[in-house]
């Protein structure tokens, strides 16, 4: 897996001060995408053990609220497979910090069902350590710069753990 960029001390992609990893590779190709260069799975640099350690070190200060994954598309199955070993380390080392994931895939149709386009052998484990999922493709005609943490009005902010417990999608209304 490759990554396009890492932002340390970011405040735009989730609650609080965060470390943000932009993975490479996306098959959605949304019109108006703010990072079309990340569509290419080979764009950027390899996501190495050294990079993983740099990110984990950046998360150590108490004022860092958590980690955010965007892209590209973190939930492309090959990216999930590349991220899962790192996310296991993140989850074990920082159990009180949260994980936000931005995905163009839709929770109920693409991610949860075994037949979904984004579902693979590590999806359930990945979801078990995800706190917030911002789902849905960016739709240029629904772009709305007044929305918090979303680019277009079709996108939702989902409380993943509450959704898994409830057996239905639970919107994280506290972030709207």
Short mmCIF file of C-alpha atoms in Angstrom, two decimals:
data_model
loop_
_atom_site.label_atom_id
_atom_site.label_comp_id
_atom_site.label_asym_id
_atom_site.label_seq_id
_atom_site.Cartn_x
_atom_site.Cartn_y
_atom_site.Cartn_z
CA UNK A 1 0.00 0.00 0.00
CA UNK A 2 1.11 3.55 -0.71
CA UNK A 3 0.19 6.78 0.96
CA UNK A 4 -0.10 10.26 -0.51
CA UNK A 5 0.47 12.43 2.56
CA UNK A 6 0.43 12.62 6.34
CA UNK A 7 -0.76 15.68 8.21
CA UNK A 8 0.26 16.12 11.80
CA UNK A 9 -1.77 18.36 14.11
CA UNK A 10 -4.71 18.58 11.70
CA UNK A 11 -7.99 20.09 12.94
CA UNK A 12 -10.15 19.78 9.81
CA UNK A 13 -10.74 16.02 9.52
CA UNK A 14 -12.43 15.02 12.75
CA UNK A 15 -12.84 16.28 16.29
CA UNK A 16 -9.79 17.72 18.03
CA UNK A 17 -6.18 17.76 16.94
CA UNK A 18 -5.42 14.69 14.85
CA UNK A 19 -2.90 12.84 12.76
CA UNK A 20 -4.30 12.31 9.27
CA UNK A 21 -3.14 9.66 6.81
CA UNK A 22 -4.08 10.03 3.14
CA UNK A 23 -3.84 6.61 1.49
CA UNK A 24 -3.36 6.12 -2.24
CA UNK A 25 -5.81 4.28 -4.45
CA UNK A 26 -9.45 4.97 -5.19
CA UNK A 27 -11.86 3.53 -7.73
CA UNK A 28 -14.66 6.08 -7.17
CA UNK A 29 -13.14 8.94 -9.22
CA UNK A 30 -15.67 11.46 -7.92
CA UNK A 31 -16.15 14.56 -10.04
CA UNK A 32 -14.65 17.50 -8.15
CA UNK A 33 -12.43 15.31 -5.94
CA UNK A 34 -10.00 17.48 -4.00
CA UNK A 35 -7.17 14.97 -4.46
CA UNK A 36 -7.51 13.16 -7.81
CA UNK A 37 -3.82 12.28 -7.76
CA UNK A 38 -4.64 9.82 -4.95
CA UNK A 39 -6.80 7.70 -7.27
CA UNK A 40 -3.63 5.95 -8.45
CA UNK A 41 -2.71 3.07 -6.13
CA UNK A 42 0.97 3.66 -6.98
CA UNK A 43 0.93 7.38 -6.13
CA UNK A 44 3.07 8.60 -3.25
CA UNK A 45 5.35 6.57 -1.02
CA UNK A 46 5.23 3.04 0.39
CA UNK A 47 3.49 2.71 3.75
CA UNK A 48 6.52 1.24 5.51
CA UNK A 49 7.15 0.14 9.10
CA UNK A 50 9.14 3.37 9.57
CA UNK A 51 6.16 5.46 8.46
CA UNK A 52 3.89 3.49 10.77
CA UNK A 53 6.21 4.24 13.68
CA UNK A 54 6.34 7.95 12.81
CA UNK A 55 2.53 8.09 12.85
CA UNK A 56 2.31 6.18 16.13
CA UNK A 57 4.88 8.54 17.68
CA UNK A 58 2.86 11.54 16.50
CA UNK A 59 -0.16 10.21 18.39
CA UNK A 60 1.61 10.05 21.77
CA UNK A 61 0.88 13.59 23.07
CA UNK A 62 -2.26 13.81 25.20
CA UNK A 63 -3.61 16.68 23.10
CA UNK A 64 -3.81 14.48 19.98
CA UNK A 65 -7.39 13.17 19.90
CA UNK A 66 -6.91 10.44 17.35
CA UNK A 67 -6.21 9.24 13.85
CA UNK A 68 -8.10 9.97 10.64
CA UNK A 69 -7.83 7.94 7.43
CA UNK A 70 -8.79 9.42 4.07
CA UNK A 71 -7.54 9.14 0.58
CA UNK A 72 -7.77 7.99 -1.96
CA UNK A 73 -10.02 5.40 -0.44
CA UNK A 74 -9.03 3.71 2.83
CA UNK A 75 -11.74 1.08 2.42
CA UNK A 76 -10.62 -0.25 -0.94
CA UNK A 77 -10.08 -3.91 0.03
CA UNK A 78 -6.36 -3.79 -0.78
CA UNK A 79 -5.98 -0.69 1.41
CA UNK A 80 -7.89 -2.33 4.26
CA UNK A 81 -5.45 -5.24 4.09
CA UNK A 82 -2.51 -2.82 4.12
CA UNK A 83 -3.89 -0.78 7.01
CA UNK A 84 -5.11 -3.54 9.32
CA UNK A 85 -1.76 -4.52 10.88
CA UNK A 86 -1.09 -0.83 11.60
CA UNK A 87 -4.61 -0.32 13.00
CA UNK A 88 -4.10 -3.24 15.38
CA UNK A 89 -1.02 -1.46 16.76
CA UNK A 90 -2.90 1.84 16.95
CA UNK A 91 -5.82 0.25 18.78
CA UNK A 92 -3.59 -1.56 21.30
CA UNK A 93 -1.32 1.41 21.96
CA UNK A 94 -3.97 4.14 22.06
CA UNK A 95 -7.26 2.61 23.25
CA UNK A 96 -8.64 6.03 24.32
CA UNK A 97 -7.92 7.78 21.02
CA UNK A 98 -10.50 7.57 18.28
CA UNK A 99 -10.34 6.49 14.66
CA UNK A 100 -12.21 8.37 11.94
CA UNK A 101 -12.41 7.00 8.39
CA UNK A 102 -13.63 8.86 5.32
CA UNK A 103 -14.95 6.57 2.60
CA UNK A 104 -16.83 6.96 -0.64
CA UNK A 105 -18.38 3.57 0.02
CA UNK A 106 -21.79 3.36 1.70
CA UNK A 107 -21.98 1.66 5.10
CA UNK A 108 -25.08 -0.53 4.60
CA UNK A 109 -24.56 -1.57 0.97
CA UNK A 110 -20.82 -1.59 0.30
CA UNK A 111 -19.07 -2.09 3.64
CA UNK A 112 -21.19 -4.25 5.97
CA UNK A 113 -22.53 -7.02 3.71
CA UNK A 114 -20.11 -9.79 2.76
CA UNK A 115 -21.18 -9.22 -0.86
CA UNK A 116 -20.43 -5.48 -0.61
CA UNK A 117 -17.88 -3.88 -2.91
CA UNK A 118 -15.68 -2.82 0.02
CA UNK A 119 -16.08 -5.93 2.18
CA UNK A 120 -13.12 -8.28 2.52
CA UNK A 121 -11.66 -10.66 5.10
CA UNK A 122 -10.48 -7.80 7.38
CA UNK A 123 -13.48 -5.46 7.15
CA UNK A 124 -15.19 -6.60 10.34
CA UNK A 125 -11.97 -6.27 12.34
CA UNK A 126 -11.35 -2.84 10.81
CA UNK A 127 -14.86 -1.73 11.77
CA UNK A 128 -14.36 -3.03 15.31
CA UNK A 129 -11.70 -0.36 15.88
CA UNK A 130 -13.44 2.44 13.93
CA UNK A 131 -15.31 5.08 15.88
CA UNK A 132 -16.61 7.38 13.16
CA UNK A 133 -17.20 6.69 9.46
CA UNK A 134 -17.96 9.52 7.08
CA UNK A 135 -19.50 7.59 4.19
CA UNK A 136 -20.71 8.26 0.67
CA UNK A 137 -19.10 9.49 -2.50
CA UNK A 138 -18.46 13.20 -2.87
CA UNK A 139 -21.15 14.56 -5.21
CA UNK A 140 -20.22 17.90 -6.73
CA UNK A 141 -23.88 18.90 -7.26
CA UNK A 142 -24.44 18.42 -3.50
CA UNK A 143 -21.27 20.23 -2.39
CA UNK A 144 -21.93 22.26 0.74
CA UNK A 145 -19.08 24.11 2.44
CA UNK A 146 -21.25 24.82 5.49
CA UNK A 147 -21.30 21.15 6.55
CA UNK A 148 -18.99 19.98 9.34
CA UNK A 149 -16.59 17.20 8.37
CA UNK A 150 -18.28 16.52 5.01
CA UNK A 151 -17.98 17.85 1.50
CA UNK A 152 -21.45 17.07 0.12
CA UNK A 153 -24.88 16.76 1.71
CA UNK A 154 -25.31 13.07 0.83
CA UNK A 155 -22.39 12.11 3.09
CA UNK A 156 -23.15 10.91 6.61
CA UNK A 157 -21.25 10.88 9.88
CA UNK A 158 -21.86 7.42 11.33
CA UNK A 159 -21.15 6.22 14.86
CA UNK A 160 -19.78 2.83 13.89
CA UNK A 161 -19.72 1.21 17.32
CA UNK A 162 -23.30 2.28 18.12
CA UNK A 163 -24.37 1.07 14.67
CA UNK A 164 -22.79 -2.34 15.18
CA UNK A 165 -24.45 -2.66 18.60
CA UNK A 166 -27.86 -1.52 17.33
CA UNK A 167 -27.80 -3.55 14.11
CA UNK A 168 -28.71 -0.40 12.17
CA UNK A 169 -26.99 2.77 11.04
CA UNK A 170 -26.70 5.36 13.82
CA UNK A 171 -25.84 8.89 12.75
CA UNK A 172 -23.40 10.66 15.10
CA UNK A 173 -25.65 13.70 15.55
CA UNK A 174 -23.22 15.32 17.98
CA UNK A 175 -20.95 16.09 15.00
CA UNK A 176 -23.55 17.55 12.64
#
